[in-house]
Short mmCIF file of C-alpha atoms in Angstrom, two decimals:
data_model
loop_
_atom_site.label_atom_id
_atom_site.label_comp_id
_atom_site.label_asym_id
_atom_site.label_seq_id
_atom_site.Cartn_x
_atom_site.Cartn_y
_atom_site.Cartn_z
CA MET A 3 10.10 -7.56 -15.62
CA ASN A 4 6.68 -5.29 -16.14
CA ASN A 5 5.29 -1.61 -15.76
CA ARG A 6 3.91 -2.62 -12.92
CA ASP A 7 7.68 -3.82 -11.59
CA ARG A 8 9.32 -0.73 -12.28
CA GLN A 9 5.90 1.45 -10.80
CA ILE A 10 6.82 -1.13 -7.24
CA LEU A 11 10.66 -0.24 -7.66
CA GLN A 12 10.87 3.55 -8.30
CA ILE A 13 8.96 3.94 -5.33
CA ALA A 14 10.16 1.64 -2.92
CA LEU A 15 13.79 1.67 -3.96
CA PRO A 16 14.44 5.05 -3.18
CA SER A 17 12.49 5.06 0.58
CA ILE A 18 14.53 2.19 1.27
CA VAL A 19 17.45 4.49 0.95
CA SER A 20 15.65 6.37 3.29
CA ASN A 21 14.77 3.99 5.68
CA ILE A 22 19.11 3.31 5.76
CA THR A 23 19.67 6.84 6.60
CA VAL A 24 17.42 7.63 8.97
CA PRO A 25 19.04 5.15 12.40
CA LEU A 26 22.37 7.69 10.76
CA LEU A 27 21.56 11.12 12.82
CA GLY A 28 21.32 9.47 16.27
CA MET A 29 24.64 7.62 15.07
CA ILE A 30 26.50 10.36 14.66
CA ASP A 31 25.19 11.87 17.50
CA VAL A 32 26.43 9.35 19.11
CA ALA A 33 30.04 8.84 17.41
CA ILE A 34 30.65 11.78 18.58
CA VAL A 35 30.23 11.95 21.99
CA GLY A 36 31.88 9.12 22.40
CA HIS A 37 35.02 11.78 21.61
CA MET A 38 33.82 13.39 24.98
CA GLY A 39 35.70 11.64 27.30
CA SER A 40 32.91 10.03 29.59
CA ALA A 41 30.28 7.77 28.69
CA VAL A 42 28.17 9.85 30.85
CA TYR A 43 27.90 12.20 27.46
CA ILE A 44 26.52 8.64 25.61
CA GLY A 45 23.53 7.57 28.23
CA ALA A 46 22.30 10.90 28.36
CA VAL A 47 21.89 11.47 24.14
CA ALA A 48 20.96 7.30 24.32
CA VAL A 49 18.62 8.16 26.15
CA GLY A 50 17.50 10.97 24.45
CA SER A 51 16.89 9.93 21.15
CA MET A 52 15.32 6.92 22.73
CA ILE A 53 12.85 9.89 23.79
CA PHE A 54 12.01 10.82 20.90
CA ASN A 55 11.86 7.94 18.70
CA LEU A 56 9.00 7.40 21.41
CA VAL A 57 7.36 10.37 21.19
CA TYR A 58 7.66 10.51 17.95
CA TRP A 59 7.46 6.56 16.80
CA LEU A 60 3.39 7.36 18.37
CA PHE A 61 2.80 10.16 15.93
CA GLY A 62 3.64 8.40 13.04
CA PHE A 63 -0.16 7.95 11.82
CA LEU A 64 0.49 12.21 10.24
CA ARG A 65 2.38 10.64 7.80
CA MET A 66 1.06 7.30 7.05
CA GLY A 67 -3.26 8.73 7.16
CA ALA A 68 -2.41 11.32 5.19
CA SER A 69 -0.11 8.76 2.67
CA GLY A 70 -3.56 6.24 1.48
CA LEU A 71 -5.94 9.60 1.36
CA THR A 72 -3.62 11.03 -1.09
CA SER A 73 -3.22 8.73 -2.91
CA GLN A 74 -7.38 7.00 -3.25
CA ALA A 75 -7.32 11.19 -3.81
CA LEU A 76 -5.03 11.23 -6.73
CA GLY A 77 -7.07 8.19 -7.95
CA ARG A 78 -9.80 9.91 -8.49
CA ARG A 79 -8.18 12.68 -9.95
CA ASP A 80 -9.91 14.45 -7.16
CA LEU A 81 -6.88 17.34 -7.15
CA ALA A 82 -8.32 20.18 -4.63
CA GLU A 83 -8.71 17.27 -2.77
CA VAL A 84 -4.99 15.85 -2.63
CA THR A 85 -3.76 19.80 -1.78
CA ARG A 86 -6.25 20.41 1.39
CA LEU A 87 -5.07 17.44 2.65
CA LEU A 88 -1.61 18.65 2.11
CA VAL A 89 -2.67 22.21 4.46
CA ARG A 90 -4.45 19.37 6.69
CA SER A 91 -1.99 17.33 7.19
CA VAL A 92 0.51 19.78 7.94
CA THR A 93 -1.31 22.10 8.91
CA ILE A 94 -2.35 19.41 11.94
CA ALA A 95 1.27 18.21 12.38
CA PHE A 96 1.98 21.56 13.85
CA ALA A 97 -1.17 22.30 16.17
CA ILE A 98 0.80 18.17 17.69
CA ALA A 99 4.17 19.74 17.88
CA LEU A 100 2.76 23.13 19.44
CA LEU A 101 0.80 21.03 22.03
CA LEU A 102 4.21 19.01 22.67
CA ILE A 103 6.24 22.58 23.44
CA VAL A 104 3.98 23.11 25.59
CA LEU A 105 3.09 20.72 27.69
CA GLN A 106 7.42 19.88 27.90
CA VAL A 107 7.62 19.89 31.54
CA PRO A 108 5.73 17.43 32.14
CA LEU A 109 6.22 15.15 29.48
CA LYS A 110 10.05 15.30 29.73
CA SER A 111 9.49 14.31 33.94
CA LEU A 112 6.86 11.65 32.43
CA MET A 113 9.41 9.53 29.87
CA LEU A 114 12.23 9.94 32.02
CA TRP A 115 10.71 8.19 34.62
CA LEU A 116 9.48 5.84 32.36
CA MET A 117 14.06 4.95 30.87
CA GLY A 118 14.56 4.95 34.74
CA PRO A 119 18.73 6.62 33.42
CA THR A 120 20.70 6.37 36.37
CA ALA A 121 21.56 10.11 38.58
CA ASN A 122 24.72 11.40 37.19
CA VAL A 123 23.08 10.72 33.20
CA VAL A 124 19.58 12.72 34.15
CA PRO A 125 20.87 16.39 33.78
CA LEU A 126 21.93 15.85 30.88
CA ALA A 127 19.49 14.02 29.01
CA SER A 128 17.27 16.54 30.51
CA THR A 129 19.51 19.36 29.52
CA TYR A 130 19.10 17.69 25.49
CA PHE A 131 15.54 17.45 25.62
CA ASN A 132 15.29 20.83 26.15
CA ILE A 133 17.17 21.94 23.61
CA ALA A 134 16.15 18.58 20.77
CA ILE A 135 11.75 19.01 21.57
CA TRP A 136 12.06 22.67 19.77
CA GLY A 137 12.39 19.61 16.89
CA ALA A 138 9.00 18.90 16.66
CA PRO A 139 7.05 20.97 14.21
CA ALA A 140 10.34 20.57 12.14
CA VAL A 141 9.48 16.09 12.35
CA LEU A 142 6.13 16.50 12.93
CA GLY A 143 5.32 18.89 9.93
CA LEU A 144 8.18 16.52 8.04
CA TYR A 145 5.71 13.47 8.67
CA GLY A 146 3.26 15.56 7.18
CA LEU A 147 5.00 15.61 3.84
CA ALA A 148 6.50 12.54 3.61
CA GLY A 149 3.22 10.94 3.85
CA TRP A 150 1.74 13.34 1.33
CA PHE A 151 5.09 12.58 -1.41
CA ILE A 152 4.18 9.07 -0.73
CA GLY A 153 0.62 9.52 -1.70
CA MET A 154 1.91 11.57 -4.94
CA GLN A 155 3.47 8.27 -5.57
CA ASN A 156 6.88 10.25 -5.25
CA THR A 157 9.34 8.43 -2.71
CA ARG A 158 12.35 10.45 -4.34
CA ILE A 159 12.12 13.95 -2.16
CA PRO A 160 11.53 11.89 1.07
CA MET A 161 15.17 10.32 -0.60
CA PHE A 162 17.27 13.48 -0.60
CA ILE A 163 15.95 15.33 2.03
CA SER A 164 16.81 12.21 4.88
CA ILE A 165 20.13 12.26 3.12
CA MET A 166 20.98 16.22 3.35
CA GLN A 167 19.88 16.33 7.03
CA ASN A 168 22.76 13.86 7.71
CA VAL A 169 25.17 16.36 5.83
CA VAL A 170 23.97 19.34 7.90
CA ASN A 171 23.68 16.74 11.58
CA ILE A 172 27.31 15.94 11.31
CA VAL A 173 28.83 19.18 9.54
CA VAL A 174 26.51 21.57 11.89
CA SER A 175 27.31 19.26 14.83
CA LEU A 176 31.19 18.57 14.37
CA ILE A 177 31.61 22.53 14.27
CA LEU A 178 29.75 22.98 17.11
CA VAL A 179 31.20 20.49 19.56
CA PHE A 180 34.91 20.25 18.03
CA GLY A 181 35.12 24.18 16.76
CA LEU A 182 33.22 25.76 19.53
CA GLY A 183 33.67 23.70 22.08
CA MET A 184 30.15 22.94 22.77
CA LYS A 185 29.38 19.47 24.84
CA ILE A 186 25.58 17.43 25.04
CA GLU A 187 23.83 21.03 23.47
CA GLY A 188 26.68 21.22 19.87
CA VAL A 189 24.31 17.61 19.17
CA ALA A 190 21.13 18.32 20.68
CA LEU A 191 21.59 21.68 18.26
CA GLY A 192 23.13 20.03 16.05
CA THR A 193 19.81 17.48 15.70
CA VAL A 194 17.02 20.51 15.39
CA THR A 195 18.68 22.31 12.92
CA ALA A 196 20.17 19.03 11.32
CA GLN A 197 15.55 18.94 11.09
CA TYR A 198 14.38 21.89 10.28
CA ALA A 199 16.80 22.27 7.25
CA GLY A 200 14.80 18.70 5.89
CA LEU A 201 12.31 20.77 6.98
CA LEU A 202 13.06 23.87 4.31
CA MET A 203 13.89 21.61 1.77
CA ALA A 204 11.02 19.04 1.75
CA LEU A 205 8.66 22.82 1.63
CA ALA A 206 11.30 24.20 -1.47
CA LEU A 207 10.74 20.73 -3.79
CA LEU A 208 7.60 21.47 -2.57
CA LEU A 209 7.07 24.59 -4.45
CA ARG A 210 9.12 23.47 -7.26
CA CYS A 211 7.74 19.81 -8.28
CA TYR A 212 4.68 20.94 -6.89
CA GLY A 213 3.50 24.41 -7.19
CA ARG A 214 1.07 24.11 -10.09
CA LEU A 215 -1.31 22.55 -7.94
CA ARG A 216 -1.90 26.17 -5.93
CA CYS A 217 -4.05 27.10 -8.35
CA TYR A 218 -6.46 23.39 -7.16
CA LEU A 219 -6.22 24.89 -3.63
CA GLU A 220 -10.06 25.48 -1.82
CA MET A 221 -9.02 27.22 1.76
CA LYS A 222 -12.89 26.23 1.93
CA GLY A 223 -13.10 22.39 2.40
CA THR A 224 -10.31 22.10 3.58
CA PHE A 225 -11.29 21.28 7.94
CA VAL A 226 -15.06 21.19 7.29
CA ARG A 227 -16.62 18.32 9.98
CA VAL A 228 -16.97 14.92 7.80
CA ALA A 229 -13.44 15.12 6.26
CA MET A 230 -11.56 16.06 9.21
CA GLY A 231 -13.40 13.30 10.80
CA ARG A 232 -12.39 11.10 8.07
CA PHE A 233 -8.74 11.91 8.75
CA PHE A 234 -9.13 11.29 12.76
CA ASN A 235 -10.17 7.67 12.50
CA VAL A 236 -7.85 6.73 9.54
CA ASN A 237 -5.42 7.81 12.25
CA ARG A 238 -7.15 7.24 15.73
CA ASP A 239 -6.83 3.61 14.25
CA ILE A 240 -3.37 4.24 13.17
CA PHE A 241 -2.33 5.45 16.77
CA LEU A 242 -3.81 2.66 18.97
CA ARG A 243 -2.35 0.16 16.32
CA THR A 244 1.47 2.57 16.76
CA LEU A 245 0.41 1.79 20.83
CA CYS A 246 0.40 -1.81 20.27
CA LEU A 247 3.95 -2.25 18.70
CA VAL A 248 4.88 0.96 21.40
CA ALA A 249 4.11 -1.95 24.52
CA VAL A 250 4.99 -5.23 22.84
CA ASN A 251 8.63 -3.99 21.96
CA LEU A 252 8.99 -1.72 25.41
CA TYR A 253 8.59 -4.68 26.72
CA PHE A 254 10.23 -7.68 24.44
CA THR A 255 12.74 -4.97 25.73
CA SER A 256 12.20 -5.18 29.98
CA ALA A 257 12.10 -8.44 29.42
CA GLY A 258 15.04 -9.17 28.09
CA ALA A 259 16.97 -6.75 30.83
CA ARG A 260 15.32 -8.57 33.54
CA GLN A 261 17.15 -11.38 32.77
CA GLY A 262 20.56 -10.16 32.69
CA ALA A 263 22.99 -7.91 31.05
CA VAL A 264 24.70 -10.53 28.43
CA ILE A 265 20.31 -12.01 26.91
CA LEU A 266 19.12 -7.84 27.08
CA SER A 267 23.05 -7.39 24.33
CA VAL A 268 22.46 -11.07 22.94
CA ASN A 269 17.78 -9.24 22.28
CA THR A 270 19.35 -6.18 20.68
CA VAL A 271 21.58 -7.38 18.78
CA MET A 272 19.27 -10.42 17.36
CA MET A 273 16.84 -6.58 17.21
CA GLN A 274 18.97 -5.38 15.27
CA LEU A 275 18.70 -7.96 11.80
CA TYR A 276 15.18 -7.38 12.12
CA LEU A 277 15.50 -3.85 12.07
CA PHE A 278 17.84 -4.31 8.55
CA PHE A 279 15.21 -6.93 7.61
CA SER A 280 12.45 -4.29 7.75
CA TYR A 281 14.82 -1.55 6.31
CA PHE A 282 13.50 -3.20 2.39
CA MET A 283 10.39 -4.37 3.79
CA ASP A 284 9.46 -0.62 4.58
CA GLY A 285 9.86 0.50 0.85
CA PHE A 286 7.76 -2.13 -0.61
CA ALA A 287 5.00 -1.24 2.06
CA TYR A 288 5.30 1.86 0.59
CA ALA A 289 4.93 1.12 -2.66
CA GLY A 290 1.72 -0.70 -1.62
CA GLU A 291 0.49 2.68 0.12
CA ALA A 292 0.76 4.78 -2.81
CA LEU A 293 0.14 2.44 -5.90
CA CYS A 294 -2.90 0.26 -4.20
CA GLY A 295 -3.84 3.88 -2.52
CA ARG A 296 -4.11 5.16 -6.43
CA PHE A 297 -5.84 1.76 -7.69
CA TYR A 298 -8.39 2.07 -4.96
CA GLY A 299 -9.31 5.29 -5.71
CA ALA A 300 -9.14 4.96 -9.06
CA HIS A 301 -11.88 2.50 -8.91
CA ASN A 302 -9.10 0.40 -10.57
CA ARG A 303 -9.35 -3.57 -9.38
CA GLU A 304 -7.45 -5.27 -12.99
CA ALA A 305 -4.40 -2.81 -11.58
CA PHE A 306 -4.90 -3.22 -7.87
CA ARG A 307 -4.18 -6.77 -7.98
CA GLU A 308 -1.92 -6.84 -10.24
CA THR A 309 -0.23 -4.48 -8.27
CA LEU A 310 -0.83 -6.81 -4.55
CA ARG A 311 0.15 -10.31 -6.85
CA ARG A 312 3.08 -8.23 -7.59
CA LEU A 313 3.97 -6.67 -4.06
CA PHE A 314 4.07 -10.83 -2.12
CA GLY A 315 5.94 -11.46 -4.91
CA TRP A 316 8.78 -9.30 -4.42
CA MET A 317 8.38 -9.96 -0.50
CA THR A 318 8.86 -13.23 -1.03
CA VAL A 319 12.19 -13.07 -2.92
CA VAL A 320 13.39 -10.46 -0.28
CA THR A 321 12.40 -12.74 2.38
CA MET A 322 14.57 -15.83 0.98
CA ALA A 323 16.84 -13.44 0.51
CA TYR A 324 17.19 -12.56 3.93
CA THR A 325 16.73 -15.84 5.57
CA LEU A 326 19.64 -17.19 3.69
CA LEU A 327 22.17 -14.27 4.37
CA TYR A 328 20.84 -14.82 7.93
CA ILE A 329 21.36 -18.23 7.82
CA THR A 330 24.86 -18.69 6.07
CA GLY A 331 26.51 -15.03 7.41
CA GLY A 332 24.39 -13.71 10.74
CA GLN A 333 26.88 -15.43 12.87
CA TRP A 334 29.45 -12.84 10.79
CA ILE A 335 26.83 -9.98 10.89
CA VAL A 336 26.87 -10.15 14.60
CA GLY A 337 30.15 -10.16 15.08
CA LEU A 338 30.40 -7.13 13.38
CA LEU A 339 27.48 -5.63 15.96
CA THR A 340 29.73 -7.00 19.44
CA ASP A 341 33.00 -7.63 19.59
CA GLU A 342 31.91 -8.96 23.53
CA PRO A 343 32.96 -11.82 23.66
CA GLN A 344 30.44 -13.58 26.13
CA VAL A 345 27.17 -11.97 23.55
CA VAL A 346 29.20 -13.67 21.12
CA ALA A 347 29.05 -16.86 22.52
CA ALA A 348 24.94 -16.56 23.65
CA SER A 349 24.09 -15.24 21.02
CA ARG A 350 25.14 -18.63 18.85
CA ASN A 351 21.85 -19.98 21.29
CA TYR A 352 19.52 -17.65 20.01
CA LEU A 353 20.76 -17.38 15.96
CA TRP A 354 18.20 -18.84 14.63
CA TRP A 355 15.52 -17.41 15.87
CA ALA A 356 17.32 -14.77 13.70
CA CYS A 357 16.96 -17.16 10.98
CA LEU A 358 12.68 -16.74 11.40
CA ILE A 359 11.79 -13.35 11.59
CA PRO A 360 12.14 -12.54 7.66
CA ALA A 361 9.61 -15.24 7.11
CA ALA A 362 7.59 -14.97 10.40
CA GLY A 363 7.03 -10.83 9.71
CA ALA A 364 6.97 -10.50 6.09
CA VAL A 365 3.30 -10.85 5.29
CA ALA A 366 2.74 -7.77 7.75
CA PHE A 367 4.88 -5.87 6.01
CA ILE A 368 2.81 -5.89 2.98
CA TRP A 369 -0.58 -5.86 3.85
CA ASP A 370 0.16 -2.56 6.76
CA GLY A 371 1.07 0.20 3.37
CA VAL A 372 -1.79 -1.68 1.58
CA PHE A 373 -3.98 -1.39 4.01
CA ILE A 374 -2.92 2.62 4.81
CA GLY A 375 -3.54 2.81 0.91
CA MET A 376 -6.71 1.58 1.44
CA THR A 377 -7.33 3.62 4.49
CA ALA A 378 -8.56 0.07 5.78
CA THR A 379 -6.41 0.90 9.44
CA ARG A 380 -9.51 -0.80 11.33
CA GLY A 381 -7.56 -4.14 9.84
CA MET A 382 -4.36 -2.99 11.34
CA LEU A 383 -5.39 -2.09 14.39
CA VAL A 384 -7.40 -5.73 15.70
CA SER A 385 -4.13 -7.52 14.03
CA SER A 386 -1.72 -5.96 15.97
CA ALA A 387 -3.91 -5.44 19.26
CA VAL A 388 -5.08 -9.34 19.07
CA SER A 389 -1.39 -10.43 18.19
CA ALA A 390 -0.76 -8.55 21.13
CA LEU A 391 -2.55 -10.44 23.37
CA ALA A 392 -1.07 -13.53 21.78
CA PHE A 393 2.66 -12.52 22.66
CA PHE A 394 1.79 -11.49 26.07
CA ALA A 395 -0.12 -14.83 26.87
CA VAL A 396 2.44 -16.88 24.56
CA TYR A 397 5.71 -15.26 26.44
CA GLY A 398 3.76 -15.94 29.33
CA LEU A 399 3.22 -19.86 29.10
CA THR A 400 6.92 -20.26 28.20
CA VAL A 401 9.26 -18.00 30.36
CA GLY A 402 9.16 -20.14 32.63
CA MET A 403 9.76 -23.09 30.77
CA MET A 404 11.97 -21.72 28.09
CA GLY A 405 13.48 -18.27 29.37
CA ASN A 406 15.02 -16.16 26.94
CA HIS A 407 13.74 -19.03 24.09
CA GLY A 408 10.60 -17.83 25.24
CA LEU A 409 10.59 -14.18 24.43
CA TRP A 410 11.57 -14.89 21.47
CA LEU A 411 8.88 -17.80 20.93
CA ALA A 412 6.14 -15.20 21.47
CA MET A 413 8.11 -12.25 19.45
CA MET A 414 7.47 -14.99 16.57
CA VAL A 415 4.51 -15.77 17.40
CA TYR A 416 3.21 -11.67 17.37
CA LEU A 417 4.99 -10.89 14.33
CA ALA A 418 2.81 -13.63 12.02
CA MET A 419 -0.29 -13.36 13.29
CA ARG A 420 -0.26 -10.25 12.72
CA GLY A 421 -0.12 -10.94 8.73
CA VAL A 422 -2.25 -14.61 9.28
CA ILE A 423 -5.39 -11.77 10.87
CA GLN A 424 -5.02 -8.77 8.20
CA THR A 425 -4.78 -12.37 5.38
CA ALA A 426 -8.20 -13.08 6.83
CA TRP A 427 -9.21 -9.24 7.59
CA TYR A 428 -9.14 -9.07 3.39
CA ARG A 429 -9.87 -11.77 2.36
CA LEU A 430 -13.58 -12.39 4.57
CA ARG A 431 -14.12 -8.41 4.72
CA LEU A 432 -12.11 -6.12 1.94
CA ILE A 433 -11.81 -8.30 -0.97
CA ASN A 434 -15.48 -8.59 -2.22
CA ALA A 435 -15.59 -3.95 -1.99
CA LEU A 436 -12.91 -3.25 -3.79
CA PRO A 437 -14.58 -0.99 -5.93
CA CYS A 438 -14.72 -1.46 -10.21
CA LYS A 439 -13.36 0.27 -12.65
CA ASP A 440 -15.73 2.84 -14.23
CA SER A 441 -16.08 2.79 -18.46
CA ALA A 442 -15.39 6.09 -18.31
CA ARG A 443 -11.96 6.10 -16.45
CA SER A 444 -8.43 5.18 -17.47
CA GLU A 445 -5.44 3.42 -16.05
CA LEU A 446 -3.64 6.33 -14.32
#
């Protein structure tokens, strides 16, 4: 293993741990309400969690945009811009969070209308929303901070924060629900408490590890028109790209739901296999954001290309491992996720689609990280938009003949096309734009 591989793993492995811990926040809430004596509580937390997952997903650009821009500034050794990006990202995150709080009433009405929960779930889901919305500043602020940390080549801090948040959520929720007798309010307060604990920990670690950068902070250039324009151009593309992802995922779920409860359950279980794969691949995507952005900003073409080759090498290893795992142990994994006989039996007809997921989706993960590092976000947007159109077209043409298999074929086409289009975009528009290393610079 050479030095570049070690750099990749130093960023990827903590990110993988962070990704694995993130779903635990929602799982802990469900586990707690599952012992309250009514399925209505489970439904309320499920709906409330899904609302915030969707809303916060749309603002994921706060993390990705900060990561790419920061890594490039670090590569240029422009520490003044590094500090300005931190202030810029966190300030914009807090501004968006404030807007969400101000607009919480129409936002809640819209999201409950889109989710369409049953009448007995609506009041409890509304209660959960009314409390959890106040965690928006912590969540979005952490997005900006996490993106900045990744741009600084540090994924250990986000990992520590994720682990700590889960511990706080467990302890506080258990105390409020079982110690103080609170119901849905206790679950929501536990989640919000964990979110703010994460924000405070992030700020404390920021001061401890990067306090020396305060001498470079120049507020004068933080919110100038050119800098803000670039920041919003990058984030606009990522936001629109995320809308495409959300549209495909929501339609995939709704199309499965129209085919009955069993098919919906099968598709949900199968998509968990995709999520398991994404936890690992996202770690290498983060390594692409940090390292490729840094070398791109440093004008180090040789290091950039070597990092790219190594990332695709690790992608191949992970893809082969997951494909083999799903071929040999896919049915066993399904059995762990559900013991419903009808779902387990029906999943056997679709499990081979899950075996194709790693090969279909892996390339796009790596390119997403590289494109974010280069702030070549237009390529991400184009690939997602065209692939989303292909998804709807393929499903429309095949659903009559193939049913749910047509839905899965459309998903495979969508995943694969994103990687194909991004590969073509890089070769046609980006590969020749890689800056050469200045003779006066040394590799960072």
